[in-house]
Coordinates of C-alpha atoms in Angstrom, one line a residue:
X1 CA 21.7 -10.7 -10.4
X2 CA 19.4 -7.7 -11.0
X3 CA 17.0 -5.9 -8.6
X4 CA 13.7 -4.3 -9.2
X5 CA 10.4 -3.5 -7.5
X6 CA 8.7 -6.6 -6.1
X7 CA 5.2 -6.2 -7.4
X8 CA 3.6 -9.7 -7.3
X9 CA 4.8 -12.5 -5.0
X10 CA 6.1 -15.9 -6.2
X11 CA 9.0 -17.6 -8.0
X12 CA 9.0 -17.8 -11.8
X13 CA 11.5 -20.0 -13.7
X14 CA 11.3 -19.9 -17.5
X15 CA 12.6 -18.5 -20.7
X16 CA 12.5 -14.9 -21.9
X17 CA 10.0 -13.5 -24.4
X18 CA 10.9 -9.9 -25.3
X19 CA 7.9 -7.7 -26.0
X20 CA 9.5 -5.0 -28.2
X21 CA 7.9 -1.6 -28.7
X22 CA 6.3 -1.4 -32.1
X23 CA 6.9 1.9 -34.0
X24 CA 3.6 3.4 -35.3
X25 CA 4.9 5.6 -38.0
X26 CA 2.5 7.7 -40.0
X27 CA 2.8 10.8 -42.2
X28 CA 0.5 13.6 -41.1
X29 CA -1.6 14.7 -44.0
X30 CA -4.3 17.2 -44.6
X31 CA -7.7 15.6 -45.3
X32 CA -10.4 17.2 -47.4
X33 CA -13.3 14.7 -46.7
X34 CA -13.4 15.4 -43.0
X35 CA -16.8 13.7 -42.6
X36 CA -15.4 10.5 -43.9
X37 CA -12.3 10.8 -41.7
X38 CA -14.5 11.4 -38.6
X39 CA -16.4 8.3 -39.5
X40 CA -13.2 6.3 -39.9
X41 CA -12.2 7.5 -36.4
X42 CA -15.5 6.7 -34.8
X43 CA -15.6 3.2 -36.5
X44 CA -12.2 2.6 -35.0
X45 CA -13.4 3.6 -31.6
X46 CA -16.3 1.1 -32.0
X47 CA -13.9 -1.7 -33.0
X48 CA -11.6 -0.8 -30.0
X49 CA -14.6 -1.1 -27.6
X50 CA -15.8 -4.4 -29.1
X51 CA -12.3 -5.9 -28.6
X52 CA -12.1 -4.4 -25.1
X53 CA -15.5 -5.9 -24.2
X54 CA -14.2 -9.4 -25.1
X55 CA -11.1 -8.8 -22.9
X56 CA -13.4 -7.7 -20.1
X57 CA -15.3 -11.0 -20.2
X58 CA -12.1 -13.0 -20.4
X59 CA -10.6 -11.2 -17.4
X60 CA -13.7 -11.8 -15.4
X61 CA -13.0 -15.5 -15.6
X62 CA -9.2 -15.4 -15.2
X63 CA -8.7 -12.6 -12.7
X64 CA -12.1 -11.5 -11.4
X65 CA -14.6 -8.6 -11.9
X66 CA -12.6 -6.0 -10.1
X67 CA -9.6 -6.5 -12.3
X68 CA -11.8 -6.7 -15.5
X69 CA -13.1 -3.2 -14.5
X70 CA -9.6 -1.9 -15.4
X71 CA -10.2 -2.7 -19.0
X72 CA -13.8 -1.5 -18.7
X73 CA -12.3 1.8 -17.6
X74 CA -10.5 2.1 -20.9
X75 CA -13.9 1.9 -22.7
X76 CA -15.2 4.7 -20.4
X77 CA -12.1 6.8 -21.2
X78 CA -12.2 6.4 -25.0
X79 CA -15.9 7.2 -24.9
X80 CA -15.2 10.4 -23.0
X81 CA -17.2 13.2 -24.8
X82 CA -14.4 15.7 -24.5
X83 CA -11.8 13.4 -25.9
X84 CA -14.1 12.4 -28.8
X85 CA -15.3 16.0 -29.6
X86 CA -11.8 17.4 -29.4
X87 CA -10.5 14.8 -31.8
X88 CA -13.4 15.4 -34.2
X89 CA -12.7 19.1 -34.0
X90 CA -9.1 18.6 -35.0
X91 CA -10.2 16.4 -37.9
X92 CA -12.7 19.0 -39.0
X93 CA -9.8 21.4 -39.2
X94 CA -8.1 19.1 -41.7
X95 CA -5.9 16.8 -39.5
X96 CA -5.9 13.1 -40.3
X97 CA -7.4 10.9 -37.5
X98 CA -4.0 9.6 -36.5
X99 CA -2.5 13.1 -35.9
X100 CA -5.7 14.4 -34.3
X101 CA -6.0 11.5 -31.8
X102 CA -2.3 11.4 -31.0
X103 CA -2.2 15.1 -30.2
X104 CA -5.3 14.9 -27.9
X105 CA -3.8 11.8 -26.1
X106 CA -0.5 13.6 -25.6
X107 CA -2.3 16.5 -24.1
X108 CA -4.2 14.2 -21.6
X109 CA -1.0 12.4 -20.7
X110 CA 0.9 15.7 -20.1
X111 CA -1.9 16.9 -17.7
X112 CA -1.9 13.6 -15.8
X113 CA 1.9 13.5 -15.5
X114 CA 1.9 17.1 -14.1
X115 CA 0.0 15.8 -11.0
X116 CA 1.9 15.7 -7.7
X117 CA -0.1 12.6 -6.8
X118 CA 1.8 9.4 -7.6
X119 CA -1.4 7.3 -8.1
X120 CA -2.7 9.8 -10.6
X121 CA 0.5 9.8 -12.5
X122 CA 0.4 6.0 -12.9
X123 CA -2.9 6.5 -14.9
X124 CA -0.8 8.0 -17.7
X125 CA 0.0 4.4 -18.7
X126 CA -3.7 3.9 -19.4
X127 CA -3.7 6.9 -21.8
X128 CA -0.6 5.5 -23.6
X129 CA -2.2 2.1 -23.8
X130 CA -5.4 3.5 -25.3
X131 CA -3.5 5.7 -27.7
X132 CA -1.3 2.8 -28.9
X133 CA -4.3 0.5 -29.5
X134 CA -6.4 3.1 -31.4
X135 CA -3.4 4.1 -33.5
X136 CA -2.6 0.4 -34.2
X137 CA -6.2 0.0 -35.4
X138 CA -6.1 3.2 -37.6
X139 CA -2.8 2.1 -39.1
X140 CA -3.7 -1.6 -39.5
X141 CA -0.9 -2.8 -37.3
X142 CA -1.6 -6.2 -35.6
X143 CA -1.9 -6.4 -31.9
X144 CA 0.8 -8.1 -29.8
X145 CA -0.5 -11.7 -29.2
X146 CA 0.7 -12.4 -25.6
X147 CA -2.0 -15.0 -25.6
X148 CA 0.1 -17.1 -27.9
X149 CA 3.1 -17.2 -25.6
X150 CA 4.2 -20.8 -24.9
X151 CA 4.2 -22.4 -21.5
X152 CA 7.1 -21.4 -19.3
X153 CA 7.4 -17.8 -20.7
X154 CA 8.8 -14.9 -18.7
X155 CA 7.6 -11.7 -20.3
X156 CA 10.1 -8.8 -20.6
X157 CA 8.9 -5.4 -21.7
X158 CA 9.6 -1.7 -21.3
X159 CA 6.0 -1.3 -20.2
X160 CA 3.4 -4.0 -20.0
X161 CA 0.0 -2.3 -20.6
X162 CA -3.3 -3.4 -19.1
X163 CA -4.5 -4.5 -22.5
X164 CA -1.4 -6.7 -23.0
X165 CA -1.8 -8.2 -19.5
X166 CA -5.5 -8.9 -20.2
X167 CA -4.4 -11.3 -23.0
X168 CA -2.2 -13.4 -20.7
X169 CA -2.9 -17.1 -20.4
X170 CA -2.1 -17.5 -16.8
X171 CA -0.9 -21.1 -17.0
X172 CA 1.7 -20.2 -19.7
X173 CA 3.4 -17.2 -18.0
X174 CA 6.0 -17.9 -15.3
X175 CA 6.9 -14.2 -14.6
X176 CA 6.8 -10.6 -15.7
X177 CA 9.7 -8.1 -15.9
X178 CA 9.3 -4.5 -16.9
X179 CA 11.4 -1.3 -17.0
X180 CA 8.5 0.8 -15.6
X181 CA 5.5 0.6 -13.4
X182 CA 4.6 0.9 -9.7
X183 CA 2.8 -1.2 -7.1
X184 CA -0.4 0.6 -7.9
X185 CA -0.1 0.4 -11.7
X186 CA -2.8 -1.6 -13.4
X187 CA -0.3 -4.1 -14.8
X188 CA 0.9 -4.8 -11.2
X189 CA -2.7 -5.2 -10.0
X190 CA -3.5 -7.6 -12.8
X191 CA -0.3 -9.6 -12.2
X192 CA -1.2 -10.0 -8.6
X193 CA -4.7 -11.0 -9.5
X194 CA -3.4 -13.6 -11.9
X195 CA -0.8 -14.7 -9.3
X196 CA 2.1 -14.3 -11.7
X197 CA 5.4 -13.3 -10.1
X198 CA 6.3 -9.8 -11.3
X199 CA 9.3 -7.5 -10.8
X200 CA 9.0 -3.9 -12.2
X201 CA 11.3 -0.9 -12.6
X202 CA 14.3 -3.0 -13.8
X203 CA 16.6 -0.5 -15.7
X204 CA 17.1 -1.4 -19.4
X205 CA 15.4 -4.8 -19.0
X206 CA 14.6 -5.1 -22.7
X207 CA 18.3 -4.5 -23.6
X208 CA 19.7 -6.7 -20.9
X209 CA 17.8 -10.0 -21.5
X210 CA 17.9 -12.1 -24.7
X211 CA 14.9 -13.7 -26.3
X212 CA 14.8 -17.4 -25.3
X213 CA 17.4 -17.2 -22.5
X214 CA 16.7 -18.8 -19.1
X215 CA 15.7 -16.5 -16.2
X216 CA 14.5 -16.6 -12.6
X217 CA 12.0 -14.1 -11.2
X218 CA 11.6 -13.7 -7.5
X219 CA 8.5 -11.5 -7.0
X220 CA 8.8 -11.5 -3.3
X221 CA 12.2 -9.7 -2.9
X222 CA 12.5 -8.2 -6.4
X223 CA 15.5 -10.4 -7.5
X224 CA 16.1 -11.5 -11.1
X225 CA 18.8 -14.0 -12.1
X226 CA 19.7 -13.8 -15.8
X227 CA 21.0 -17.1 -17.2
X228 CA 21.0 -19.0 -13.9
X229 CA 23.3 -22.0 -13.4
X230 CA 22.0 -25.5 -12.4
X231 CA 22.5 -24.9 -8.7
X232 CA 20.5 -21.7 -8.8
X233 CA 17.7 -23.3 -10.7
X234 CA 17.7 -26.2 -8.2
X235 CA 17.6 -23.8 -5.2
X236 CA 14.8 -21.7 -6.7
X237 CA 12.8 -24.7 -7.8
X238 CA 12.7 -25.8 -4.1
X239 CA 11.9 -22.2 -3.1
X240 CA 9.1 -22.2 -5.6
X241 CA 7.6 -25.5 -4.3
X242 CA 7.8 -24.2 -0.7
X243 CA 6.2 -20.9 -1.7
X244 CA 3.3 -22.6 -3.5
X245 CA 2.7 -24.9 -0.5
X246 CA 2.6 -22.1 2.0
X247 CA 0.6 -19.9 -0.5
X248 CA -2.0 -22.6 -0.9
X249 CA -2.4 -22.9 2.8
X250 CA -2.6 -19.1 3.4
X251 CA -5.1 -18.7 0.6
X252 CA -7.7 -20.6 2.7
X253 CA -7.7 -17.5 4.9
X254 CA -8.4 -14.9 2.2
X255 CA -11.7 -13.2 2.5
X256 CA -12.3 -14.6 6.0
X257 CA -12.7 -12.8 9.3
X258 CA -9.8 -12.9 11.7
X259 CA -11.0 -15.3 14.3
X260 CA -9.3 -17.3 17.1
X261 CA -9.8 -21.0 17.5
X262 CA -12.5 -20.4 20.1
X263 CA -14.4 -17.8 18.0
X264 CA -13.1 -14.5 19.3
X265 CA -13.1 -11.9 16.5
X266 CA -10.1 -9.5 15.9
X267 CA -9.5 -6.7 13.5
X268 CA -6.5 -7.2 11.2
X269 CA -5.3 -4.0 9.7
X270 CA -2.3 -2.8 7.6
X271 CA 0.3 -0.1 8.1
X272 CA 0.9 2.2 5.1
X273 CA 3.0 5.3 4.2
X274 CA 1.1 6.7 1.3
X275 CA -2.3 6.3 -0.4
X276 CA -1.2 3.9 -3.2
X277 CA 0.0 1.4 -0.5
X278 CA -3.7 0.7 0.0
X279 CA -3.6 -1.4 -3.2
X280 CA -1.1 -3.7 -1.5
X281 CA -3.1 -3.7 1.7
X282 CA -6.3 -4.7 -0.1
X283 CA -4.5 -7.2 -2.2
X284 CA -3.3 -9.0 0.9
X285 CA -6.8 -8.8 2.4
X286 CA -6.3 -6.2 5.1
X287 CA -9.5 -5.2 6.9
X288 CA -8.5 -1.6 7.0
X289 CA -5.6 0.7 7.8
X290 CA -4.5 0.7 11.4
X291 CA -1.6 3.2 10.8
X292 CA -1.2 5.8 8.0
X293 CA 2.3 7.2 8.6
X294 CA 1.7 10.7 7.2
X295 CA 5.4 11.7 7.6
X296 CA 6.1 9.9 4.3
X297 CA 4.1 12.5 2.5
X298 CA 6.6 15.1 3.7
X299 CA 9.7 13.1 2.8
X300 CA 11.6 13.4 -0.5
X301 CA 9.7 16.5 -1.5
X302 CA 11.0 20.0 -2.1
X303 CA 8.3 21.8 -0.2
X304 CA 5.9 21.1 2.7
X305 CA 2.6 19.6 1.4
X306 CA -0.1 22.2 1.8
X307 CA -3.6 21.5 3.3
X308 CA -5.1 20.8 -0.2
X309 CA -2.4 18.3 -1.1
X310 CA -2.8 16.5 2.2
X311 CA -6.6 16.6 1.9
X312 CA -6.4 14.9 -1.5
X313 CA -4.1 12.2 -0.2
X314 CA -6.3 11.4 2.9
X315 CA -9.5 11.6 0.8
X316 CA -8.1 9.3 -1.8
X317 CA -7.1 6.8 0.9
X318 CA -10.6 7.0 2.5
X319 CA -12.4 6.5 -0.8
X320 CA -10.2 3.6 -1.8
X321 CA -11.0 1.8 1.4
X322 CA -14.7 2.2 0.7
X323 CA -15.8 2.5 4.4
X324 CA -13.1 0.3 6.0
X325 CA -11.3 2.0 8.9
X326 CA -8.5 4.4 8.3
X327 CA -6.4 5.6 11.2
X328 CA -4.3 8.6 10.3
X329 CA -1.3 9.3 12.6
X330 CA -0.4 13.0 12.7
X331 CA 3.1 14.0 11.7
X332 CA 5.7 11.8 13.5
X333 CA 9.1 13.4 12.6
X334 CA 12.3 13.8 14.5
X335 CA 14.4 11.0 16.0
X336 CA 15.5 8.9 13.0
X337 CA 13.1 10.5 10.5
X338 CA 14.6 13.4 8.7
X339 CA 12.3 15.7 6.7
X340 CA 14.5 18.2 4.7
X341 CA 11.6 20.4 3.6
X342 CA 10.8 21.2 7.3
X343 CA 14.3 22.3 8.0
X344 CA 14.4 20.8 11.5
X345 CA 17.1 22.1 13.7
X346 CA 19.8 19.6 14.7
X347 CA 19.5 18.2 18.3
X348 CA 22.0 16.5 20.5
X349 CA 19.5 13.8 21.3
X350 CA 16.7 13.9 18.7
X351 CA 14.9 10.9 20.1
X352 CA 14.4 12.8 23.4
X353 CA 13.8 16.1 21.7
X354 CA 11.3 18.0 19.6
X355 CA 9.6 15.2 17.7
X356 CA 6.1 13.8 16.9
X357 CA 3.3 15.5 18.9
X358 CA 5.8 17.9 20.6
X359 CA 6.8 19.3 17.2
X360 CA 3.1 19.6 16.1
X361 CA 2.1 21.4 19.2
X362 CA 5.0 23.8 18.9
X363 CA 4.3 24.4 15.2
X364 CA 0.6 25.1 15.3
X365 CA 0.0 26.3 11.8
X366 CA 1.5 23.1 10.3
X367 CA -0.5 21.0 12.8
X368 CA -3.7 22.8 12.0
X369 CA -3.1 22.4 8.3
X370 CA -2.8 18.7 8.7
X371 CA -5.7 18.3 11.1
X372 CA -8.0 20.4 8.9
X373 CA -7.1 18.2 5.9
X374 CA -7.9 15.1 7.9
X375 CA -11.2 16.5 9.2
X376 CA -12.3 17.5 5.7
X377 CA -11.3 14.0 4.4
X378 CA -13.3 12.4 7.2
X379 CA -16.5 13.3 5.2
X380 CA -15.4 10.7 2.6
X381 CA -14.8 7.6 4.8
X382 CA -14.2 6.0 8.1
X383 CA -11.3 8.1 9.5
X384 CA -9.7 8.2 12.9
X385 CA -7.0 10.6 14.2
X386 CA -4.1 9.3 16.2
X387 CA -1.5 11.4 18.1
X388 CA 2.1 9.9 18.3
X389 CA 4.6 9.8 21.1
X390 CA 2.2 10.9 23.9
X391 CA 3.9 11.1 27.3
X392 CA 1.3 13.0 29.4
X393 CA -2.4 14.1 29.6
X394 CA -1.6 17.7 28.7
X395 CA -0.4 16.7 25.2
X396 CA -3.7 14.9 24.6
X397 CA -5.8 17.8 25.9
X398 CA -3.9 20.3 23.8
X399 CA -4.2 18.2 20.7
X400 CA -7.9 17.7 21.2
X401 CA -8.4 21.4 21.8
X402 CA -6.9 22.1 18.4
X403 CA -9.3 19.6 16.8
X404 CA -12.3 21.2 18.4
X405 CA -11.1 24.7 17.3
X406 CA -10.9 23.4 13.7
X407 CA -14.3 21.7 13.9
X408 CA -15.9 25.0 14.9
X409 CA -14.1 26.7 12.0
X410 CA -15.3 24.1 9.5
X411 CA -18.8 24.4 10.8
X412 CA -18.8 28.1 10.3
X413 CA -17.5 27.6 6.7
X414 CA -20.2 24.9 6.2
X415 CA -17.6 22.3 5.2
X416 CA -18.6 18.7 5.9
X417 CA -16.6 16.5 8.3
X418 CA -17.3 13.6 10.7
X419 CA -18.6 15.3 13.9
X420 CA -17.9 12.1 15.9
X421 CA -14.4 11.4 14.5
X422 CA -12.5 9.3 17.0
X423 CA -9.2 10.5 18.5
X424 CA -6.7 8.0 19.9
X425 CA -3.0 7.9 20.9
X426 CA 0.0 5.8 20.3
X427 CA 1.4 4.2 23.4
X428 CA 5.1 4.1 22.6
X429 CA 6.7 5.6 25.7
X430 CA 7.1 4.1 29.2
X431 CA 5.4 7.1 30.7
X432 CA 2.2 6.6 28.5
X433 CA 2.2 2.9 29.4
X434 CA 2.6 3.5 33.1
X435 CA -0.2 6.2 33.0
X436 CA -2.4 4.1 30.7
X437 CA -5.2 4.1 33.4
X438 CA -5.3 7.9 33.3
X439 CA -4.8 8.3 29.5
X440 CA -7.5 5.8 28.7
X441 CA -10.1 8.1 30.1
X442 CA -9.1 10.9 27.7
X443 CA -9.2 9.1 24.3
X444 CA -11.3 6.8 22.1
X445 CA -8.6 4.2 21.5
X446 CA -5.0 3.1 22.1
X447 CA -2.5 1.8 19.6
X448 CA 0.7 0.3 21.0
X449 CA 3.8 1.1 19.0
X450 CA 6.2 -1.7 20.1
X451 CA 9.2 -0.4 18.1
X452 CA 9.6 2.8 20.0
X453 CA 8.2 1.4 23.3
X454 CA 11.0 -1.2 23.3
X455 CA 13.7 1.3 22.5
X456 CA 12.6 3.8 25.1
X457 CA 12.0 1.2 27.8
X458 CA 15.4 -0.5 27.3
X459 CA 17.2 2.8 26.6
X460 CA 18.8 1.3 23.5
X461 CA 19.1 2.1 19.8
X462 CA 18.4 -0.9 17.7
X463 CA 20.8 0.4 15.0
X464 CA 23.7 0.5 17.5
X465 CA 25.3 -2.9 17.3
X466 CA 26.9 -2.4 20.8
X467 CA 23.5 -2.3 22.5
X468 CA 21.1 -3.8 20.1
X469 CA 21.1 -7.1 22.0
X470 CA 18.9 -5.3 24.5
X471 CA 16.3 -4.4 21.9
X472 CA 13.6 -7.0 22.1
X473 CA 9.9 -6.9 22.7
X474 CA 10.3 -10.1 24.8
X475 CA 12.1 -8.2 27.5
X476 CA 10.1 -8.8 30.7
X477 CA 9.8 -5.0 31.3
X478 CA 8.4 -4.4 27.8
X479 CA 5.9 -7.2 28.1
X480 CA 4.7 -5.9 31.4
X481 CA 4.1 -2.4 29.9
X482 CA 2.2 -3.9 27.0
X483 CA 0.0 -6.1 29.3
X484 CA -0.6 -3.1 31.6
X485 CA -1.7 -0.9 28.6
X486 CA -4.1 -3.5 27.3
X487 CA -5.6 -4.1 30.7
X488 CA -6.4 -0.5 31.3
X489 CA -7.8 0.0 27.8
X490 CA -10.2 -3.0 28.5
X491 CA -11.1 -1.5 31.9
X492 CA -12.1 1.7 30.2
X493 CA -13.9 0.0 27.3
X494 CA -11.8 1.4 24.5
X495 CA -10.3 -0.6 21.6
X496 CA -6.5 -1.3 21.9
X497 CA -4.4 -2.3 18.9
X498 CA -0.8 -3.0 18.2
X499 CA 1.0 -1.6 15.1
X500 CA 4.7 -2.4 15.7
X501 CA 6.6 -5.3 14.1
X502 CA 5.6 -7.5 17.0
X503 CA 2.0 -7.5 15.8
X504 CA 2.9 -10.1 13.1
X505 CA 5.4 -12.1 15.3
X506 CA 4.0 -15.7 15.8
X507 CA 5.7 -15.8 19.2
X508 CA 4.0 -12.6 20.3
X509 CA 0.5 -13.4 19.0
X510 CA -0.6 -15.8 21.9
X511 CA 0.6 -13.2 24.5
X512 CA -1.4 -10.5 22.8
X513 CA -4.5 -12.7 22.7
X514 CA -4.1 -13.5 26.3
X515 CA -3.5 -9.9 27.3
X516 CA -6.8 -8.9 25.5
X517 CA -5.7 -7.1 22.4
X518 CA -8.5 -6.2 20.0
X519 CA -6.7 -5.0 16.8
X520 CA -3.5 -6.0 15.0
X521 CA -1.9 -3.8 12.3
X522 CA 0.8 -5.3 10.3
X523 CA 2.8 -4.9 7.0
X524 CA 0.5 -6.0 4.2
X525 CA 2.4 -9.2 3.3
X526 CA 1.9 -10.5 6.8
X527 CA -1.9 -10.3 6.9
X528 CA -2.8 -13.9 5.9
X529 CA 0.1 -15.3 8.0
X530 CA -1.1 -13.4 11.1
X531 CA -4.7 -14.5 10.4
X532 CA -3.7 -18.1 10.1
X533 CA -1.6 -17.9 13.3
X534 CA -4.4 -16.2 15.3
X535 CA -6.8 -19.0 14.2
X536 CA -4.7 -21.6 15.9
X537 CA -5.1 -20.1 19.4
X538 CA -7.8 -20.3 22.0
X539 CA -7.9 -17.8 24.9
X540 CA -7.4 -20.7 27.4
X541 CA -4.3 -22.0 25.5
X542 CA -2.9 -18.5 25.1
X543 CA -3.4 -17.7 28.8
X544 CA -1.4 -20.8 29.8
X545 CA 1.5 -19.6 27.6
X546 CA 1.3 -16.1 28.9
X547 CA 1.2 -17.2 32.5
X548 CA 4.4 -19.2 32.0
X549 CA 6.1 -16.3 30.2
X550 CA 5.3 -13.7 32.8
X551 CA 7.0 -15.9 35.4
X552 CA 10.3 -16.0 33.5
X553 CA 12.9 -13.4 34.3
X554 CA 15.1 -13.0 31.2
X555 CA 14.5 -12.3 27.5
X556 CA 16.4 -15.4 26.5
X557 CA 14.3 -17.7 28.8
X558 CA 11.1 -16.2 27.3
X559 CA 12.3 -16.5 23.7
X560 CA 13.5 -20.1 24.3
X561 CA 10.2 -21.1 25.9
X562 CA 8.0 -19.5 23.2
X563 CA 10.1 -21.1 20.5
X564 CA 9.3 -24.5 22.1
X565 CA 5.5 -24.0 22.1
X566 CA 4.9 -22.0 18.9
X567 CA 4.1 -23.9 15.7
X568 CA 2.4 -21.4 13.5

């Protein structure tokens, strides 16, 4: 059994087709008739564009216009005046077209790979794809014909380029396995659009699998079974049937508003950790981002991201969402989140120590750098600011004062930002929930973080097996704090969302509807499931369930009752 990056959901059961790298050998030579060589190059570019246009039209039918635009982007790239002129310049200096074009592409790829932004680095695959296809045309090497792959094929390649993926006959391909690629790579996007199970980043995949051997691809958890036995094939065949049945039912909710059975509208957002997670959120039909966990920008890096680097990340996220809401939570570190580049001091009890908003207020320059980046990015989309781990009014007022100070600074510098940017807080401490009536008057919105709220309310660590039995959002005390928070948000006419794991729990959804929640923010794969579940409830029906639940006195009684009445 092998593991990789689960990039496109589904179960694929088929036989391996190895897509081996073709070697494009050429001998650099000095050309004397440079005009003829430039014409040969330009004719090749024209041929490339003609072939690409046909692929664009084919993709519009099989995957949709948005995905077809990926290949259209290759046409734009190859027609780039700088790329063309630089190649022609090299040819004018005596280089053959192959050498000139290869050198220019290598330069472009090197520049892209030097970027600190992961999404930008992924675009290097497009440069390699274009280079390979132009070089193939110049050298007369035939293109790989994935379109001729027989039914039941699982493609295995070092890198599956967008142009290769564009030739796929959806009905014939059971799965895709590659050695490279990320969730935001164009190949992953096309695989999801074509609904083909895909697992990427599998080390030495081409060397591991044999052409024609049986294989199972689980695109949901990233598992691959090479040469499965009969029991495994039987088990995964059933799993595939179940997946397709559920998938077909859920697809009815794609592109629809999130509406309860009695017509009440809700916002259904996604939680993300970095900008390229938005591809996944949009793929699963999220209506925006309810929680951008910015601490992930600070993890696994050698130095603290500066204002400009943060600005680019937030701007990129806003632009990708194209006007959909983006709630950016300021740095939430400490507790169980270690950030080596910040060199946090060790604390005896970090969960009760200098974390989240407390750390930001004590480290003002770092806080200002982040807020300034967020404010600047707000000129490019629908951005909101959210402060984490609020426990009292003073923390809100201090945070808002810093925002106002930075607004004045940006005005003086004539830098655009959203003057009316909304500021909200996370309700994830008992003190914030108890004082929700006071705090609601100070902010524009609430977002309930059920994970920390449960842990702090029950005074237990969910990772500690000795006390984890206490960790449940269905504890009567936790439910009462959630209900109280929502009630006071409603009384003060501010939106209130929920962004913890409970937001996608079918047993929690009727309670939240009854309490009066307005927004759900879930992990991307749970969007359609949550939308379907919400659609089965009316307020009256949810109220009846909540009334019964709030009369029960133990977590086990509540869970047992909800299990008996929940069907979604």
